[in-house]
mmCIF file of C-alpha atoms in Angstrom:
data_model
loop_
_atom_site.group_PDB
_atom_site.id
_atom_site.type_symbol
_atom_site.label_atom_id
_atom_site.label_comp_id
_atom_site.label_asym_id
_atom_site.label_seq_id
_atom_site.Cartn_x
_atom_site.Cartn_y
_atom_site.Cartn_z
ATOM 1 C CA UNK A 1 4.368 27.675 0.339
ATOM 2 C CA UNK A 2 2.033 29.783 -1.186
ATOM 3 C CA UNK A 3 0.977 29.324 -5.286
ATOM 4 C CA UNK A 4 -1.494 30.481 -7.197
ATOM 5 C CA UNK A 5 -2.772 26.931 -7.857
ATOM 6 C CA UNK A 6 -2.450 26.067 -4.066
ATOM 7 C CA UNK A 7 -5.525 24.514 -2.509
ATOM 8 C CA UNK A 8 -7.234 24.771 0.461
ATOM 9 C CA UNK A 9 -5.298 22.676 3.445
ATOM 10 C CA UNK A 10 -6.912 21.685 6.364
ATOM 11 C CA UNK A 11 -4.350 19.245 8.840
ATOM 12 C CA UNK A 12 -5.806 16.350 10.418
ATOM 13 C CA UNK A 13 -4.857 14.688 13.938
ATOM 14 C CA UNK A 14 -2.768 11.550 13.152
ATOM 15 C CA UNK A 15 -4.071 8.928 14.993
ATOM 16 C CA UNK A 16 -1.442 6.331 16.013
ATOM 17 C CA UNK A 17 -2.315 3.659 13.379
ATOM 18 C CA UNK A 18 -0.761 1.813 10.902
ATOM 19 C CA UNK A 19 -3.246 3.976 7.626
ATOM 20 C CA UNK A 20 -3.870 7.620 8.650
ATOM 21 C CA UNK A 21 -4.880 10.676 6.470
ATOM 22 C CA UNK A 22 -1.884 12.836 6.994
ATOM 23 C CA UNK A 23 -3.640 15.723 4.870
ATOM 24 C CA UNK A 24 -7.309 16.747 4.025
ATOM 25 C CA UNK A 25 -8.358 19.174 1.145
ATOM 26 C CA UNK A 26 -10.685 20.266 -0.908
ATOM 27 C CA UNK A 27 -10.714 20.962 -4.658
ATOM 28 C CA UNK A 28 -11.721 24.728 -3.713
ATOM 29 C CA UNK A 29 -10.039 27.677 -2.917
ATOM 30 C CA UNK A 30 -12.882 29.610 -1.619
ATOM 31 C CA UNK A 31 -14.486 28.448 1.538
ATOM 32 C CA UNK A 32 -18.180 29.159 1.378
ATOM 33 C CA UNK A 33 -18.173 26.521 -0.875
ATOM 34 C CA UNK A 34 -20.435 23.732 0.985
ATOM 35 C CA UNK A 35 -18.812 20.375 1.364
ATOM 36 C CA UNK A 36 -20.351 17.873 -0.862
ATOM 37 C CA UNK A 37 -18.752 14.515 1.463
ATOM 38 C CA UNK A 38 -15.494 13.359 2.640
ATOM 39 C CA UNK A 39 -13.505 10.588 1.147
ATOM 40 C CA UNK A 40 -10.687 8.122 2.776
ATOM 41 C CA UNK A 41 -10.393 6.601 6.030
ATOM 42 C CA UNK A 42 -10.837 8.476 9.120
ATOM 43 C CA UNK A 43 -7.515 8.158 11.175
ATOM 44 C CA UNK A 44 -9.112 4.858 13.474
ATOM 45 C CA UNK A 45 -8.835 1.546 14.444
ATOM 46 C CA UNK A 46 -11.106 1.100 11.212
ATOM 47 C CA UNK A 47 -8.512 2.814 8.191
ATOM 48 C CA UNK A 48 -7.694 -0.726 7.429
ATOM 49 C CA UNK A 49 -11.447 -1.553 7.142
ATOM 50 C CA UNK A 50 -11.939 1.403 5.062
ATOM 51 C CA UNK A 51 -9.634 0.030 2.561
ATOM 52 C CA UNK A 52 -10.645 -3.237 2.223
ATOM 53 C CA UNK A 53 -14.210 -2.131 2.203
ATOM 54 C CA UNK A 54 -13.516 -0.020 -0.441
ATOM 55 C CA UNK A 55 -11.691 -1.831 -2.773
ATOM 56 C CA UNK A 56 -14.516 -4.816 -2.862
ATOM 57 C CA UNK A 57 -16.859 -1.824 -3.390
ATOM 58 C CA UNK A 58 -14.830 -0.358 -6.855
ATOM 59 C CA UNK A 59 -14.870 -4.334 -7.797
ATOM 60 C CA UNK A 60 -18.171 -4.729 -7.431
ATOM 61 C CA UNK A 61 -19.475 -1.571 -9.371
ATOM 62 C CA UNK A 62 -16.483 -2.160 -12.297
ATOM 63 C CA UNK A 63 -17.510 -5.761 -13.090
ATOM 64 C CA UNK A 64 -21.459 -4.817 -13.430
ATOM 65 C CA UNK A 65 -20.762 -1.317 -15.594
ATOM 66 C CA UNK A 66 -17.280 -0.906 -16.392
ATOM 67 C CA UNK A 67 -18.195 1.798 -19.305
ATOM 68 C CA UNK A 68 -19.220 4.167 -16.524
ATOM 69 C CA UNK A 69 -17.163 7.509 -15.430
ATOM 70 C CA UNK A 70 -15.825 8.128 -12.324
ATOM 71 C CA UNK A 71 -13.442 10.661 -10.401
ATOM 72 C CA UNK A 72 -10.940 8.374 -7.825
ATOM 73 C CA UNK A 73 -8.923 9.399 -4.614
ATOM 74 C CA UNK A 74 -5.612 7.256 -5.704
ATOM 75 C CA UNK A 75 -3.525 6.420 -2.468
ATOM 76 C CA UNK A 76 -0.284 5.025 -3.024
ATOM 77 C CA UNK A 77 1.332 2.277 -1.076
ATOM 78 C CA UNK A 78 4.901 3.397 -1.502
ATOM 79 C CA UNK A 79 6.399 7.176 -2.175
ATOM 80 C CA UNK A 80 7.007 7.559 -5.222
ATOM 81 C CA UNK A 81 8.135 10.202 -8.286
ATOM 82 C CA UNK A 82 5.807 12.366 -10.129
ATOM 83 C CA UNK A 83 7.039 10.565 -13.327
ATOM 84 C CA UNK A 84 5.939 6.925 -11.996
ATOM 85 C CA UNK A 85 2.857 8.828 -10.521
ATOM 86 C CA UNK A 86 1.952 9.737 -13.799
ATOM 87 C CA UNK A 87 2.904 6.288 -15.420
ATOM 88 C CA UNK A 88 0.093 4.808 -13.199
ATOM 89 C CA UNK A 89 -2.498 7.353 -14.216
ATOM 90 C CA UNK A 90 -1.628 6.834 -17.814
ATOM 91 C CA UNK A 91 -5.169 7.810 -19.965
ATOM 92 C CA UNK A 92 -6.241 9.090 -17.116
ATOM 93 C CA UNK A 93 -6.670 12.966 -16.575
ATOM 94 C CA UNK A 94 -5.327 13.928 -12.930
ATOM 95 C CA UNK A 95 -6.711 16.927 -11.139
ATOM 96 C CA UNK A 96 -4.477 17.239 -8.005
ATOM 97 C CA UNK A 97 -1.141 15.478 -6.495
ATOM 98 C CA UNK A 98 0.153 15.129 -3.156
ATOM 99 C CA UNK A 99 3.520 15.531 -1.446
ATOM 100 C CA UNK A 100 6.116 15.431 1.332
ATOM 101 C CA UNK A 101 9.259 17.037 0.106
ATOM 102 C CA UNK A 102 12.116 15.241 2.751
ATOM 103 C CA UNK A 103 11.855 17.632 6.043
ATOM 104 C CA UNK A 104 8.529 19.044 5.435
ATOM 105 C CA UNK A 105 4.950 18.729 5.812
ATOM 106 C CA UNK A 106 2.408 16.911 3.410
ATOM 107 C CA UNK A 107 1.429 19.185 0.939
ATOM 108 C CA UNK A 108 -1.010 19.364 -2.344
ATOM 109 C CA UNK A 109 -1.427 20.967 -5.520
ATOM 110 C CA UNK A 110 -3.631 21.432 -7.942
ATOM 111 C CA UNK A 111 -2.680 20.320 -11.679
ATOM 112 C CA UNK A 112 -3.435 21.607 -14.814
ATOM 113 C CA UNK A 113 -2.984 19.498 -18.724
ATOM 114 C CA UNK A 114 -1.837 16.297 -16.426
ATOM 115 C CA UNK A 115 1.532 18.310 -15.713
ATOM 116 C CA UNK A 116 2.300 16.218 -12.431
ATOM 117 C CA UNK A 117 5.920 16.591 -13.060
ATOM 118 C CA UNK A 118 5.427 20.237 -13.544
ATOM 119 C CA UNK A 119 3.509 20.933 -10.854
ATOM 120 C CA UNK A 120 6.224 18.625 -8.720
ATOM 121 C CA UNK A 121 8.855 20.558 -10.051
ATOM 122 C CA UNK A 122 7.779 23.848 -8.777
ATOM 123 C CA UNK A 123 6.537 22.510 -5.498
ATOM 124 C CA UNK A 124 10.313 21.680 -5.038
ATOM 125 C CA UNK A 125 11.722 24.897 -6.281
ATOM 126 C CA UNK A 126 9.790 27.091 -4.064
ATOM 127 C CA UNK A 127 10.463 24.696 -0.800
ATOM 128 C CA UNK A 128 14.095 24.841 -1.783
ATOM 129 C CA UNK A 129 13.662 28.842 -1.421
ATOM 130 C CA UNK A 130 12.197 28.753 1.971
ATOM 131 C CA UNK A 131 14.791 26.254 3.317
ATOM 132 C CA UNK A 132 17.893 28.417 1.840
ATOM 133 C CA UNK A 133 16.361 31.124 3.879
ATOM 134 C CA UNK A 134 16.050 29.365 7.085
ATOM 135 C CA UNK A 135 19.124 27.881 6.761
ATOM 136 C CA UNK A 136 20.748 31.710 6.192
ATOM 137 C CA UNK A 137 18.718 32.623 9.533
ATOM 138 C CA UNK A 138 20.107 29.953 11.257
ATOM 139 C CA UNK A 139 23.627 31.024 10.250
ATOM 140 C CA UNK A 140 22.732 34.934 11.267
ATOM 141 C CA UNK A 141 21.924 33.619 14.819
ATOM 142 C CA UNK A 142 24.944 31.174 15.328
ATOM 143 C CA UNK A 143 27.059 34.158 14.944
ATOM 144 C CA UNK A 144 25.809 35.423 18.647
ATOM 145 C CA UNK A 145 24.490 31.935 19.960
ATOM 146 C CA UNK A 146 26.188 30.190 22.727
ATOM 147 C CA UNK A 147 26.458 26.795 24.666
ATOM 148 C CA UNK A 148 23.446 24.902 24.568
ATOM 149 C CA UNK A 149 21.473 27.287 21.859
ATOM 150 C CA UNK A 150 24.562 26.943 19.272
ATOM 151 C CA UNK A 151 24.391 23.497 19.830
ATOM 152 C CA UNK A 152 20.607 23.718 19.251
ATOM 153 C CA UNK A 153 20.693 25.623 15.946
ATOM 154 C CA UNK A 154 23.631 23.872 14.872
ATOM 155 C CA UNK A 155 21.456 20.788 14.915
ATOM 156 C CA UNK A 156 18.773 22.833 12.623
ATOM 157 C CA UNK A 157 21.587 23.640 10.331
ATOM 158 C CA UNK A 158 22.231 20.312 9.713
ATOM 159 C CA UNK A 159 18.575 18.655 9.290
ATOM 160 C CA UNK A 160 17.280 21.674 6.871
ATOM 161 C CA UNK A 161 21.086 21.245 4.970
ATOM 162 C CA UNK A 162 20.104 17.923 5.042
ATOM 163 C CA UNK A 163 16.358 18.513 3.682
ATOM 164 C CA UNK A 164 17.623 20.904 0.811
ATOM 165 C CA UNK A 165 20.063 18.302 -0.535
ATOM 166 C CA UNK A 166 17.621 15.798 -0.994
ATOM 167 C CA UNK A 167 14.735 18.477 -2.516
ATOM 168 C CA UNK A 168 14.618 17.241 -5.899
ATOM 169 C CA UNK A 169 11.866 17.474 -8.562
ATOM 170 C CA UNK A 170 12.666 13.330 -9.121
ATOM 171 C CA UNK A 171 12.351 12.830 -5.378
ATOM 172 C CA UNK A 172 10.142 10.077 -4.151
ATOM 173 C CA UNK A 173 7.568 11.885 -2.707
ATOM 174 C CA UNK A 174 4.449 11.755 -4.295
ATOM 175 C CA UNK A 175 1.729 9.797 -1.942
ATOM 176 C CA UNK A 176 -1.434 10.510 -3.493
ATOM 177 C CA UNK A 177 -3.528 12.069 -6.830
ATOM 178 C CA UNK A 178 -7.187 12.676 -7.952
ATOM 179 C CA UNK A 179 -8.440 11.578 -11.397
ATOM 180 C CA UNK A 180 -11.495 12.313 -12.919
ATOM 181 C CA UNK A 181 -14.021 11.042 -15.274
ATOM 182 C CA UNK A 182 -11.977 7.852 -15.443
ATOM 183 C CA UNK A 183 -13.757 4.535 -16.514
ATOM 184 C CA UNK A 184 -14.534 2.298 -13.316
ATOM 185 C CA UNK A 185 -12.804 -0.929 -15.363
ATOM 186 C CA UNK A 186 -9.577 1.584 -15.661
ATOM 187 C CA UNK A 187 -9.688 2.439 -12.014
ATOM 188 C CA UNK A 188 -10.272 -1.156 -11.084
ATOM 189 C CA UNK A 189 -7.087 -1.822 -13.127
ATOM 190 C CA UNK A 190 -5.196 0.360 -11.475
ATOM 191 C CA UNK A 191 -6.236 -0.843 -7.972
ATOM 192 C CA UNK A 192 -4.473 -3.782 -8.863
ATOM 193 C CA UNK A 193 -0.765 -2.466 -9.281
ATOM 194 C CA UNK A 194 1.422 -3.310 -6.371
ATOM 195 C CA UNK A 195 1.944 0.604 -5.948
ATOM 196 C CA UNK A 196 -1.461 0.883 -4.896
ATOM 197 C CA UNK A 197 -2.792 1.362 -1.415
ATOM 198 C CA UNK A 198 -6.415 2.185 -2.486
ATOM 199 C CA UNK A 199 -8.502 3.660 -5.606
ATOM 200 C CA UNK A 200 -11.503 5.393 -3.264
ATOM 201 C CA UNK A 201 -14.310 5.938 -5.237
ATOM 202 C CA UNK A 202 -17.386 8.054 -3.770
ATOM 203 C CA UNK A 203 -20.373 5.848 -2.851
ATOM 204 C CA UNK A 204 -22.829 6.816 -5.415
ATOM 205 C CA UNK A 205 -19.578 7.959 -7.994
ATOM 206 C CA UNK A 206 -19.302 11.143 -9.665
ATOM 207 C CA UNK A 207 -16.980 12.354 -12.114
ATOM 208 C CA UNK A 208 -15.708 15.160 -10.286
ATOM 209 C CA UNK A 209 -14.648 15.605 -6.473
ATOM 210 C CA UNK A 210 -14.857 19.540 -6.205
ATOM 211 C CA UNK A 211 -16.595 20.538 -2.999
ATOM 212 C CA UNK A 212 -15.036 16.780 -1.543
ATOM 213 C CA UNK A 213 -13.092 16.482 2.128
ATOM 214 C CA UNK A 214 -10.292 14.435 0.438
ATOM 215 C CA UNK A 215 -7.900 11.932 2.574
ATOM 216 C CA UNK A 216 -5.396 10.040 0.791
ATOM 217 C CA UNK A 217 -3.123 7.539 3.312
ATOM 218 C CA UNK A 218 0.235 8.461 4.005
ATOM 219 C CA UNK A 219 2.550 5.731 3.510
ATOM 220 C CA UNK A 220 3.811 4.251 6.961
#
């Protein structure tokens, strides 16, 4: 997909853990911008350190200056829709969201007036385009295909049918956002939701991650 508000995707190698950063970004679209430091686990035998290390860290700073302002990496434990996504970040002002839409790729974009539901919502529509055209491609070459290929491409047919049908801007497929300039006691309180797989907060914090390597955990 390709949006104006797009950002910059760079794919990561999955390591074969339970916590991996599926997707890393960064909150620019030009790349001469210098990269100010990388947040989220490193796909390891340490993610689950990362997280636990982490979450003691944002405890530690919220209890001794909870008035202070911070920008988060919020991981979720679950998928879930942009409306709950949003319902979490309640008060808080969210920058970016990320995705899987069923039969695709993790994917990111960049919001604007906290319109995660918006920003969802077109995500979906423009996905659904690119399916409907594969699937029509797929139908062009079954009319000439034979034996094992037809069976082949009848098997896409099915899986991107199957994709398109459950495209929805409701889906649950929201993994991850960014919030910014966020108190540390409101981040700390949102840590402690169920829904939560880890608020990662840069070590000094700042209010804003542009210029940051970003990688939020894919649910398993």
């Amino acid at each position: 997909m390709k949006r104006t508000t797009h950002l910059r995707l760079q794919a990561l190698i999955a390591a074969a853990v339970a916590l991996v950063a599926a997707t890393a970004m960064t909150l620019d679209a030009a790349d001469s911008v210098k990269l100010r430091g990388t947040l989220g686990p490193t796909p390891g035998p340490d993610s689950t350190g990362h997280v636990e290390g982490k979450r003691a860290y944002l405890t530690r700073i919220a209890a001794s200056d909870p008035g202070r302002s911070a920008a988060a990496l919020v991981s979720f434990s679950k998928f879930v829709s942009a409306a709950e996504a949003k319902s979490f970040a309640s008060g808080m002002e969210v920058k970016a969201v990320f995705v899987r839409f069923p039969g695709s790729d993790p994917d990111v974009f960049r919001v604007t007036n906290n319109a995660v539901e918006r920003e969802v919502e077109l995500g979906a529509a423009e996905l659904g385009d690119v399916v409907r055209a594969e699937i029509t491609s797929i139908e062009e070459q079954l009319r000439t295909a034979q034996g094992a290929e037809r069976d082949s491409l009848n098997r896409s047919l099915e899986e991107r049918g199957r994709a398109l049908i459950a495209l929805r801007p409701e889906c649950a497929c929201v993994y991850a956002i960014v919030v910014q300039e966020t108190k540390l006691s409101d981040l700390a309180r949102l840590q402690q939701r169920s829904e939560v797989e880890l608020v990662d907060v840069p070590e000094p914090t700042t209010d804003d991650l542009t210029g940051w390597e970003l990688r939020p955990i894919l649910p398993s």
